[in-house]
PDB file of C-alpha atoms and ligand atoms in Angstrom:
ATOM      1  CA  MET T   1      14.966  -0.756   2.622  1.00 59.00           C
ATOM      2  CA  SER T   2      12.735  -0.515  -0.455  1.00 65.00           C
ATOM      3  CA  ALA T   3       9.125  -1.799  -0.459  1.00 63.00           C
ATOM      4  CA  PRO T   4       8.488  -5.181  -2.147  1.00 59.00           C
ATOM      5  CA  PRO T   5       7.418  -4.659  -5.817  1.00 59.00           C
ATOM      6  CA  ARG T   6       3.649  -4.393  -6.057  1.00 57.00           C
ATOM      7  CA  GLN T   7       2.161  -7.025  -8.308  1.00 66.00           C
ATOM      8  CA  LYS T   8       1.066  -5.362 -11.593  1.00 90.00           C
ATOM      9  CA  ARG T   9      -2.612  -5.361 -12.315  1.00 96.00           C
ATOM     10  CA  LEU T  10      -3.872  -6.186 -15.815  1.00 98.00           C
ATOM     11  CA  THR T  11      -4.510  -3.080 -17.850  1.00 98.00           C
ATOM     12  CA  PRO T  12      -7.413  -2.141 -20.102  1.00 98.00           C
ATOM     13  CA  ALA T  13      -5.030  -2.776 -23.023  1.00 98.00           C
ATOM     14  CA  ASP T  14      -4.460  -6.322 -21.718  1.00 98.00           C
ATOM     15  CA  ILE T  15      -8.223  -6.802 -21.606  1.00 98.00           C
ATOM     16  CA  ALA T  16      -8.606  -5.546 -25.230  1.00 98.00           C
ATOM     17  CA  SER T  17      -5.870  -7.949 -26.334  1.00 98.00           C
ATOM     18  CA  LEU T  18      -7.767 -10.988 -25.044  1.00 98.00           C
ATOM     19  CA  LYS T  19     -10.234 -10.708 -28.012  1.00 98.00           C
ATOM     20  CA  GLY T  20      -9.971 -13.857 -30.060  1.00 98.00           C
ATOM     21  CA  LYS T  21      -7.740 -15.511 -27.501  1.00 98.00           C
ATOM     22  CA  ARG T  22      -9.928 -16.490 -24.533  1.00 98.00           C
ATOM     23  CA  PRO T  23     -13.107 -15.296 -22.866  1.00 98.00           C
ATOM     24  CA  ILE T  24     -12.776 -12.369 -20.511  1.00 98.00           C
ATOM     25  CA  VAL T  25     -13.877 -13.081 -16.884  1.00 98.00           C
ATOM     26  CA  SER T  26     -15.507 -10.162 -15.036  1.00 98.00           C
ATOM     27  CA  LEU T  27     -17.651  -9.539 -11.997  1.00 98.00           C
ATOM     28  CA  THR T  28     -18.801  -6.520 -10.043  1.00 98.00           C
ATOM     29  CA  ALA T  29     -17.173  -5.697  -6.707  1.00 98.00           C
ATOM     30  CA  TYR T  30     -18.094  -2.984  -4.187  1.00 98.00           C
ATOM     31  CA  THR T  31     -16.077  -3.727  -1.027  1.00 98.00           C
ATOM     32  CA  THR T  32     -12.516  -4.671  -0.007  1.00 98.00           C
ATOM     33  CA  PRO T  33     -13.196  -8.186   1.365  1.00 98.00           C
ATOM     34  CA  ILE T  34     -15.246  -9.260  -1.630  1.00 98.00           C
ATOM     35  CA  ALA T  35     -12.712  -7.715  -4.075  1.00 98.00           C
ATOM     36  CA  ARG T  36      -9.983  -9.806  -2.351  1.00 98.00           C
ATOM     37  CA  LEU T  37     -11.932 -12.990  -2.879  1.00 98.00           C
ATOM     38  CA  LEU T  38     -12.896 -12.307  -6.493  1.00 98.00           C
ATOM     39  CA  ASP T  39      -9.625 -10.782  -7.703  1.00 98.00           C
ATOM     40  CA  PRO T  40      -7.583 -13.956  -8.302  1.00 98.00           C
ATOM     41  CA  HIS T  41     -10.303 -15.352 -10.571  1.00 98.00           C
ATOM     42  CA  CYS T  42     -11.184 -12.270 -12.621  1.00 98.00           C
ATOM     43  CA  ASP T  43      -9.588 -10.246 -15.435  1.00 98.00           C
ATOM     44  CA  LEU T  44     -11.756  -7.210 -14.795  1.00 99.00           C
ATOM     45  CA  LEU T  45     -13.607  -6.026 -11.681  1.00 98.00           C
ATOM     46  CA  LEU T  46     -16.263  -3.411 -12.178  1.00 98.00           C
ATOM     47  CA  VAL T  47     -17.326  -1.051  -9.422  1.00 98.00           C
ATOM     48  CA  GLY T  48     -20.711  -0.823 -10.976  1.00 98.00           C
ATOM     49  CA  ASP T  49     -23.374   1.779 -10.161  1.00 98.00           C
ATOM     50  CA  SER T  50     -25.541  -1.288  -9.574  1.00 97.00           C
ATOM     51  CA  LEU T  51     -24.231  -0.798  -5.985  1.00 98.00           C
ATOM     52  CA  GLY T  52     -27.082   1.709  -5.593  1.00 98.00           C
ATOM     53  CA  MET T  53     -29.597  -1.109  -5.875  1.00 96.00           C
ATOM     54  CA  VAL T  54     -27.487  -3.951  -4.469  1.00 96.00           C
ATOM     55  CA  LEU T  55     -25.937  -2.202  -1.409  1.00 97.00           C
ATOM     56  CA  TYR T  56     -28.178   0.796  -0.794  1.00 97.00           C
ATOM     57  CA  GLY T  57     -31.612  -0.657  -1.668  1.00 95.00           C
ATOM     58  CA  LEU T  58     -32.414   2.092  -4.244  1.00 96.00           C
ATOM     59  CA  ASP T  59     -35.068   1.378  -6.951  1.00 94.00           C
ATOM     60  CA  SER T  60     -32.665   2.237  -9.805  1.00 95.00           C
ATOM     61  CA  THR T  61     -29.119   3.507 -10.388  1.00 96.00           C
ATOM     62  CA  VAL T  62     -30.287   7.009 -11.214  1.00 97.00           C
ATOM     63  CA  SER T  63     -29.647   8.531  -7.786  1.00 97.00           C
ATOM     64  CA  VAL T  64     -26.120   7.043  -7.347  1.00 98.00           C
ATOM     65  CA  THR T  65     -23.575   9.823  -6.756  1.00 98.00           C
ATOM     66  CA  MET T  66     -19.925  10.441  -7.516  1.00 98.00           C
ATOM     67  CA  ASP T  67     -19.103  10.287  -3.787  1.00 98.00           C
ATOM     68  CA  MET T  68     -20.643   6.765  -3.553  1.00 98.00           C
ATOM     69  CA  MET T  69     -18.679   5.586  -6.605  1.00 98.00           C
ATOM     70  CA  ILE T  70     -15.414   7.058  -5.255  1.00 98.00           C
ATOM     71  CA  ALA T  71     -15.888   5.556  -1.744  1.00 98.00           C
ATOM     72  CA  HIS T  72     -16.505   2.072  -3.146  1.00 98.00           C
ATOM     73  CA  GLY T  73     -13.881   2.416  -5.828  1.00 98.00           C
ATOM     74  CA  GLN T  74     -11.275   3.134  -3.088  1.00 98.00           C
ATOM     75  CA  ALA T  75     -12.559   0.170  -1.065  1.00 98.00           C
ATOM     76  CA  VAL T  76     -12.211  -2.203  -4.055  1.00 98.00           C
ATOM     77  CA  LEU T  77      -8.743  -0.960  -5.022  1.00 98.00           C
ATOM     78  CA  ARG T  78      -7.532  -1.848  -1.524  1.00 98.00           C
ATOM     79  CA  GLY T  79      -8.387  -5.454  -2.230  1.00 98.00           C
ATOM     80  CA  VAL T  80      -7.106  -5.990  -5.768  1.00 98.00           C
ATOM     81  CA  ASN T  81      -3.716  -7.208  -7.035  1.00 97.00           C
ATOM     82  CA  ARG T  82      -4.432  -8.690 -10.402  1.00 98.00           C
ATOM     83  CA  ALA T  83      -7.657  -7.575 -12.162  1.00 98.00           C
ATOM     84  CA  THR T  84      -8.053  -4.317 -14.007  1.00 98.00           C
ATOM     85  CA  VAL T  85     -10.549  -2.161 -12.023  1.00 98.00           C
ATOM     86  CA  ILE T  86     -13.094  -0.027 -13.808  1.00 98.00           C
ATOM     87  CA  VAL T  87     -15.454   2.376 -12.008  1.00 98.00           C
ATOM     88  CA  ASP T  88     -18.840   3.460 -13.376  1.00 98.00           C
ATOM     89  CA  LEU T  89     -19.503   7.116 -14.058  1.00 98.00           C
ATOM     90  CA  PRO T  90     -22.890   7.635 -12.328  1.00 98.00           C
ATOM     91  CA  PHE T  91     -25.937   9.135 -13.971  1.00 98.00           C
ATOM     92  CA  GLY T  92     -25.590  12.912 -14.457  1.00 98.00           C
ATOM     93  CA  SER T  93     -21.847  12.935 -14.156  1.00 98.00           C
ATOM     94  CA  TYR T  94     -21.027  12.750 -17.912  1.00 98.00           C
ATOM     95  CA  GLN T  95     -24.082  13.276 -20.139  1.00 98.00           C
ATOM     96  CA  GLU T  96     -23.942  17.086 -20.098  1.00 98.00           C
ATOM     97  CA  SER T  97     -20.690  17.557 -22.046  1.00 98.00           C
ATOM     98  CA  LYS T  98     -17.431  15.832 -22.895  1.00 98.00           C
ATOM     99  CA  GLU T  99     -15.657  18.326 -20.548  1.00 98.00           C
ATOM    100  CA  GLN T 100     -17.903  17.333 -17.672  1.00 98.00           C
ATOM    101  CA  ALA T 101     -17.237  13.680 -18.473  1.00 98.00           C
ATOM    102  CA  PHE T 102     -13.465  14.281 -18.445  1.00 98.00           C
ATOM    103  CA  ARG T 103     -13.581  16.190 -15.177  1.00 98.00           C
ATOM    104  CA  ASN T 104     -15.511  13.475 -13.392  1.00 98.00           C
ATOM    105  CA  ALA T 105     -13.558  10.599 -14.996  1.00 98.00           C
ATOM    106  CA  ALA T 106     -10.274  12.214 -13.967  1.00 98.00           C
ATOM    107  CA  ARG T 107     -11.581  12.773 -10.411  1.00 98.00           C
ATOM    108  CA  ILE T 108     -12.573   9.124 -10.164  1.00 98.00           C
ATOM    109  CA  MET T 109      -9.237   7.900 -11.510  1.00 98.00           C
ATOM    110  CA  LYS T 110      -7.182  10.189  -9.238  1.00 98.00           C
ATOM    111  CA  GLU T 111      -9.171   9.544  -6.048  1.00 98.00           C
ATOM    112  CA  THR T 112      -9.538   5.735  -6.448  1.00 98.00           C
ATOM    113  CA  GLY T 113      -6.510   4.692  -8.487  1.00 98.00           C
ATOM    114  CA  CYS T 114      -8.756   2.700 -10.830  1.00 98.00           C
ATOM    115  CA  ASP T 115      -7.695   1.793 -14.395  1.00 98.00           C
ATOM    116  CA  GLY T 116     -10.587   3.380 -16.295  1.00 98.00           C
ATOM    117  CA  ILE T 117     -14.219   4.246 -16.260  1.00 98.00           C
ATOM    118  CA  LYS T 118     -17.448   2.841 -17.742  1.00 98.00           C
ATOM    119  CA  LEU T 119     -20.227   4.955 -19.179  1.00 98.00           C
ATOM    120  CA  GLU T 120     -23.543   4.029 -20.781  1.00 98.00           C
ATOM    121  CA  GLY T 121     -24.617   5.205 -24.232  1.00 98.00           C
ATOM    122  CA  GLY T 122     -24.241   4.722 -27.956  1.00 98.00           C
ATOM    123  CA  GLU T 123     -23.940   7.072 -30.892  1.00 98.00           C
ATOM    124  CA  GLU T 124     -24.703  10.176 -28.713  1.00 98.00           C
ATOM    125  CA  MET T 125     -21.726   9.361 -26.430  1.00 98.00           C
ATOM    126  CA  ALA T 126     -19.168   8.581 -29.165  1.00 98.00           C
ATOM    127  CA  GLU T 127     -17.679  12.072 -29.177  1.00 98.00           C
ATOM    128  CA  THR T 128     -17.288  11.929 -25.398  1.00 98.00           C
ATOM    129  CA  VAL T 129     -15.587   8.500 -25.575  1.00 98.00           C
ATOM    130  CA  ALA T 130     -13.149   9.789 -28.175  1.00 98.00           C
ATOM    131  CA  PHE T 131     -12.528  12.920 -26.055  1.00 98.00           C
ATOM    132  CA  LEU T 132     -11.747  10.799 -22.957  1.00 98.00           C
ATOM    133  CA  THR T 133      -9.584   8.197 -24.630  1.00 98.00           C
ATOM    134  CA  ALA T 134      -7.536  10.908 -26.384  1.00 98.00           C
ATOM    135  CA  ARG T 135      -6.880  12.390 -22.932  1.00 98.00           C
ATOM    136  CA  GLY T 136      -5.706   9.238 -21.091  1.00 98.00           C
ATOM    137  CA  VAL T 137      -8.962   7.825 -19.775  1.00 98.00           C
ATOM    138  CA  PRO T 138      -9.621   4.225 -20.777  1.00 98.00           C
ATOM    139  CA  VAL T 139     -13.295   3.764 -21.459  1.00 98.00           C
ATOM    140  CA  LEU T 140     -15.482   0.681 -21.141  1.00 98.00           C
ATOM    141  CA  GLY T 141     -18.654   1.230 -23.147  1.00 98.00           C
ATOM    142  CA  HIS T 142     -22.133  -0.064 -22.260  1.00 98.00           C
ATOM    143  CA  VAL T 143     -24.921  -0.554 -24.877  1.00 98.00           C
ATOM    144  CA  GLY T 144     -28.130  -2.492 -25.203  1.00 98.00           C
ATOM    145  CA  LEU T 145     -30.160  -2.322 -21.964  1.00 97.00           C
ATOM    146  CA  MET T 146     -28.824   0.784 -20.204  1.00 97.00           C
ATOM    147  CA  PRO T 147     -30.060   0.951 -16.626  1.00 95.00           C
ATOM    148  CA  GLN T 148     -29.369   4.676 -16.299  1.00 96.00           C
ATOM    149  CA  MET T 149     -31.928   5.228 -19.104  1.00 95.00           C
ATOM    150  CA  VAL T 150     -34.714   3.298 -17.312  1.00 92.00           C
ATOM    151  CA  ASN T 151     -36.926   6.350 -17.129  1.00 93.00           C
ATOM    152  CA  THR T 152     -36.913   6.957 -20.889  1.00 91.00           C
ATOM    153  CA  SER T 153     -36.386   3.480 -22.308  1.00 88.00           C
ATOM    154  CA  GLY T 154     -39.460   1.772 -20.915  1.00 82.00           C
ATOM    155  CA  GLY T 155     -37.932  -0.304 -18.068  1.00 85.00           C
ATOM    156  CA  TYR T 156     -35.613  -3.190 -17.790  1.00 90.00           C
ATOM    157  CA  ARG T 157     -36.852  -5.294 -20.763  1.00 92.00           C
ATOM    158  CA  SER T 158     -34.383  -7.082 -23.058  1.00 94.00           C
ATOM    159  CA  LYS T 159     -33.437  -5.308 -26.253  1.00 94.00           C
ATOM    160  CA  GLY T 160     -32.899  -6.062 -29.959  1.00 96.00           C
ATOM    161  CA  HIS T 161     -36.171  -7.868 -30.699  1.00 97.00           C
ATOM    162  CA  SER T 162     -37.227  -5.633 -33.607  1.00 96.00           C
ATOM    163  CA  GLU T 163     -35.075  -4.959 -36.659  1.00 97.00           C
ATOM    164  CA  ALA T 164     -34.941  -1.243 -35.857  1.00 97.00           C
ATOM    165  CA  GLU T 165     -33.843  -1.871 -32.239  1.00 96.00           C
ATOM    166  CA  ALA T 166     -31.226  -4.410 -33.404  1.00 98.00           C
ATOM    167  CA  ALA T 167     -29.852  -1.976 -35.989  1.00 98.00           C
ATOM    168  CA  LYS T 168     -29.694   0.819 -33.372  1.00 97.00           C
ATOM    169  CA  ILE T 169     -27.760  -1.336 -30.851  1.00 98.00           C
ATOM    170  CA  HIS T 170     -25.367  -2.328 -33.675  1.00 98.00           C
ATOM    171  CA  ARG T 171     -24.808   1.363 -34.599  1.00 98.00           C
ATOM    172  CA  ASP T 172     -24.328   2.282 -30.917  1.00 98.00           C
ATOM    173  CA  ALA T 173     -21.665  -0.411 -30.348  1.00 98.00           C
ATOM    174  CA  ALA T 174     -19.851   0.444 -33.625  1.00 98.00           C
ATOM    175  CA  ALA T 175     -19.765   4.105 -32.677  1.00 98.00           C
ATOM    176  CA  ILE T 176     -18.359   3.502 -29.219  1.00 98.00           C
ATOM    177  CA  GLY T 177     -15.845   0.975 -30.557  1.00 98.00           C
ATOM    178  CA  GLU T 178     -14.634   3.380 -33.327  1.00 98.00           C
ATOM    179  CA  ALA T 179     -14.397   6.142 -30.676  1.00 98.00           C
ATOM    180  CA  GLY T 180     -11.776   4.061 -28.862  1.00 98.00           C
ATOM    181  CA  ALA T 181     -13.459   2.107 -26.076  1.00 98.00           C
ATOM    182  CA  PHE T 182     -11.153  -0.725 -25.005  1.00 98.00           C
ATOM    183  CA  ALA T 183     -14.167  -3.037 -24.565  1.00 99.00           C
ATOM    184  CA  ILE T 184     -17.981  -2.712 -24.546  1.00 98.00           C
ATOM    185  CA  VAL T 185     -20.511  -4.224 -22.152  1.00 98.00           C
ATOM    186  CA  ILE T 186     -23.631  -5.442 -23.979  1.00 98.00           C
ATOM    187  CA  GLU T 187     -26.498  -5.855 -21.506  1.00 98.00           C
ATOM    188  CA  GLY T 188     -29.877  -7.590 -21.937  1.00 97.00           C
ATOM    189  CA  THR T 189     -29.682  -8.069 -25.678  1.00 98.00           C
ATOM    190  CA  VAL T 190     -30.852 -10.964 -27.889  1.00 98.00           C
ATOM    191  CA  GLU T 191     -28.218 -13.440 -28.977  1.00 98.00           C
ATOM    192  CA  PRO T 192     -28.068 -12.745 -32.760  1.00 98.00           C
ATOM    193  CA  VAL T 193     -27.469  -9.037 -32.175  1.00 98.00           C
ATOM    194  CA  ALA T 194     -24.775  -9.682 -29.542  1.00 98.00           C
ATOM    195  CA  ARG T 195     -23.149 -12.184 -31.853  1.00 98.00           C
ATOM    196  CA  SER T 196     -23.014  -9.946 -34.943  1.00 98.00           C
ATOM    197  CA  ILE T 197     -21.656  -7.029 -32.877  1.00 98.00           C
ATOM    198  CA  SER T 198     -19.023  -9.303 -31.340  1.00 98.00           C
ATOM    199  CA  GLN T 199     -17.985 -10.489 -34.735  1.00 98.00           C
ATOM    200  CA  ALA T 200     -17.945  -6.996 -36.278  1.00 98.00           C
ATOM    201  CA  LEU T 201     -16.057  -5.070 -33.654  1.00 98.00           C
ATOM    202  CA  ALA T 202     -12.339  -4.948 -33.174  1.00 98.00           C
ATOM    203  CA  CYS T 203     -12.673  -4.474 -29.378  1.00 98.00           C
ATOM    204  CA  PRO T 204     -14.052  -7.214 -27.104  1.00 98.00           C
ATOM    205  CA  THR T 205     -17.664  -7.337 -25.995  1.00 98.00           C
ATOM    206  CA  ILE T 206     -18.522  -8.322 -22.420  1.00 98.00           C
ATOM    207  CA  GLY T 207     -22.043  -9.696 -22.074  1.00 98.00           C
ATOM    208  CA  ILE T 208     -24.560  -9.659 -19.267  1.00 98.00           C
ATOM    209  CA  GLY T 209     -27.742 -11.258 -20.463  1.00 98.00           C
ATOM    210  CA  ALA T 210     -26.328 -11.085 -23.977  1.00 98.00           C
ATOM    211  CA  SER T 211     -25.487 -14.771 -24.725  1.00 98.00           C
ATOM    212  CA  PRO T 212     -22.263 -16.765 -24.913  1.00 98.00           C
ATOM    213  CA  ALA T 213     -21.471 -15.116 -28.259  1.00 98.00           C
ATOM    214  CA  CYS T 214     -19.842 -12.192 -26.464  1.00 98.00           C
ATOM    215  CA  ASP T 215     -16.023 -12.111 -25.926  1.00 98.00           C
ATOM    216  CA  GLY T 216     -16.427 -12.205 -22.153  1.00 98.00           C
ATOM    217  CA  GLN T 217     -19.051 -12.251 -19.438  1.00 98.00           C
ATOM    218  CA  ILE T 218     -19.935 -10.154 -16.411  1.00 98.00           C
ATOM    219  CA  LEU T 219     -22.445 -10.668 -13.603  1.00 98.00           C
ATOM    220  CA  VAL T 220     -23.373  -8.689 -10.551  1.00 98.00           C
ATOM    221  CA  SER T 221     -21.468 -10.650  -7.880  1.00 98.00           C
ATOM    222  CA  ASP T 222     -24.292 -10.459  -5.371  1.00 97.00           C
ATOM    223  CA  ASP T 223     -26.640 -12.030  -7.982  1.00 96.00           C
ATOM    224  CA  MET T 224     -24.335 -14.906  -8.791  1.00 97.00           C
ATOM    225  CA  LEU T 225     -23.651 -15.561  -5.136  1.00 97.00           C
ATOM    226  CA  GLY T 226     -27.329 -15.969  -4.525  1.00 96.00           C
ATOM    227  CA  LEU T 227     -27.651 -13.113  -2.023  1.00 95.00           C
ATOM    228  CA  PHE T 228     -31.159 -12.190  -3.272  1.00 87.00           C
ATOM    229  CA  ASN T 229     -33.980 -14.704  -3.012  1.00 77.00           C
ATOM    230  CA  GLU T 230     -36.804 -12.565  -4.156  1.00 79.00           C
ATOM    231  CA  PHE T 231     -36.135 -12.387  -7.887  1.00 82.00           C
ATOM    232  CA  LYS T 232     -33.690 -14.136 -10.278  1.00 86.00           C
ATOM    233  CA  PRO T 233     -33.469 -12.671 -13.741  1.00 89.00           C
ATOM    234  CA  ARG T 234     -33.205 -15.268 -16.626  1.00 92.00           C
ATOM    235  CA  PHE T 235     -29.581 -14.366 -17.343  1.00 94.00           C
ATOM    236  CA  VAL T 236     -28.337 -14.952 -13.790  1.00 96.00           C
ATOM    237  CA  LYS T 237     -26.941 -18.235 -12.584  1.00 97.00           C
ATOM    238  CA  HIS T 238     -26.453 -18.792  -8.846  1.00 96.00           C
ATOM    239  CA  TYR T 239     -23.016 -20.260  -8.158  1.00 97.00           C
ATOM    240  CA  ALA T 240     -23.809 -20.208  -4.425  1.00 97.00           C
ATOM    241  CA  GLU T 241     -26.862 -19.723  -2.269  1.00 96.00           C
ATOM    242  CA  LEU T 242     -25.516 -17.255   0.289  1.00 97.00           C
ATOM    243  CA  ALA T 243     -28.914 -15.772   1.239  1.00 96.00           C
ATOM    244  CA  GLY T 244     -29.874 -19.097   2.848  1.00 96.00           C
ATOM    245  CA  VAL T 245     -26.465 -19.444   4.522  1.00 98.00           C
ATOM    246  CA  ILE T 246     -26.667 -15.948   6.002  1.00 98.00           C
ATOM    247  CA  SER T 247     -30.279 -16.396   7.191  1.00 97.00           C
ATOM    248  CA  LYS T 248     -29.440 -19.707   8.838  1.00 98.00           C
ATOM    249  CA  ALA T 249     -26.340 -18.263  10.537  1.00 98.00           C
ATOM    250  CA  ALA T 250     -28.472 -15.355  11.935  1.00 98.00           C
ATOM    251  CA  GLU T 251     -31.169 -17.773  13.098  1.00 98.00           C
ATOM    252  CA  ASP T 252     -28.603 -20.000  14.897  1.00 98.00           C
ATOM    253  CA  TYR T 253     -26.954 -16.972  16.538  1.00 98.00           C
ATOM    254  CA  ALA T 254     -30.295 -15.642  17.741  1.00 98.00           C
ATOM    255  CA  GLN T 255     -31.190 -19.015  19.199  1.00 98.00           C
ATOM    256  CA  GLU T 256     -27.859 -19.449  20.940  1.00 98.00           C
ATOM    257  CA  VAL T 257     -27.980 -15.908  22.423  1.00 98.00           C
ATOM    258  CA  THR T 258     -31.511 -16.290  23.726  1.00 98.00           C
ATOM    259  CA  GLN T 259     -30.600 -19.710  25.245  1.00 98.00           C
ATOM    260  CA  ARG T 260     -27.346 -18.292  26.711  1.00 98.00           C
ATOM    261  CA  GLN T 261     -25.281 -20.861  24.706  1.00 98.00           C
ATOM    262  CA  PHE T 262     -23.250 -18.051  23.130  1.00 98.00           C
ATOM    263  CA  PRO T 263     -20.784 -16.738  24.152  1.00 97.00           C
ATOM    264  CA  ALA T 264     -19.260 -19.947  25.525  1.00 98.00           C
ATOM    265  CA  ALA T 265     -16.198 -20.248  27.773  1.00 97.00           C
ATOM    266  CA  GLU T 266     -13.819 -20.146  24.791  1.00 97.00           C
ATOM    267  CA  HIS T 267     -15.244 -16.775  23.661  1.00 97.00           C
ATOM    268  CA  THR T 268     -14.957 -15.212  27.138  1.00 97.00           C
ATOM    269  CA  PHE T 269     -12.091 -13.248  28.681  1.00 97.00           C
ATOM    270  CA  GLN T 270     -11.067 -14.159  32.192  1.00 95.00           C
ATOM    271  CA  PRO T 271      -8.474 -12.344  34.407  1.00 95.00           C
ATOM    272  CA  ARG T 272      -4.917 -13.545  33.506  1.00 90.00           C
ATOM    273  CA  GLY T 273      -3.825 -16.739  35.352  1.00 75.00           C
ATOM    274  CA  LYS T 274      -7.436 -17.865  35.999  1.00 62.00           C
ATOM    275  CA  ARG T 275      -7.990 -19.629  32.616  1.00 57.00           C
TER     276      ARG T 275
HETATM  277  O1  LIG J 301     -23.537  -1.366 -12.733  1.00 69.74           O
HETATM  278  C1  LIG J 301     -23.212  -2.541 -13.087  1.00 69.74           C
HETATM  279  O2  LIG J 301     -23.016  -3.433 -12.212  1.00 69.74           O
HETATM  280  C2  LIG J 301     -23.097  -2.811 -14.501  1.00 69.74           C
HETATM  281  C3  LIG J 301     -23.019  -4.251 -14.906  1.00 69.74           C
HETATM  282  C4  LIG J 301     -24.343  -4.860 -14.803  1.00 69.74           C
HETATM  283  C5  LIG J 301     -22.417  -4.441 -16.194  1.00 69.74           C
HETATM  284  O3  LIG J 301     -23.163  -1.912 -15.300  1.00 69.74           O
END
């Protein structure tokens, strides 16, 4: 007997073809159960290197490793039937040379089964993007605020406020688009710049803190689920308040355990025939 046909996931080419038709819906995912919940509603799920900060409590994404990305990429792929899945190349895995980028992109695609990779960078990465796309690796670009550059770019401030900075982001996006990226994430960038890039480029832009002018939107799922109470960036909207729900559940559990209310009879095994 043959296995039932596996539902086909959207491809990076499908994502590219959404430009001008309808906004692209994307979120990050790092685990199987969350991927299962997000998948029916998303066109693209990104296994972002933001997992270093979100799941591992790191200060930045700089120390995220290939092994971390592969483990979480595999977990997400187990939960996805519909969305295209893109995995971030972590810092240090692609900047050295286009050959290094291909080696690591191919490893991630082989070991996770994902549909493509994302890398950060503009003009300086265009040759690498062209090298990868010519060799079968779909690339999602990432310009504007680039978290992997936090140590040289002066932190997590929004970009494109000066004419020079706006022109640079424009050149970066154009170079990555011309090199063959199927779409480009624009992060933390003022609206007029995101708008003019989105109008100028043939490939779609996916914004995070880059205004509704982009061709799609992405958020870190833990941010939009309200899992962090301490700090909410301006560009994040909470669609749920899970931090409060989880704290309350833990508080109720602790109280019931200390008062011997949990486990109750219905949670307790008794010898057969004595129930
Ligand atoms: O790592 C990540 O989650 C990202 C998104 C914020 C776009 O790059």
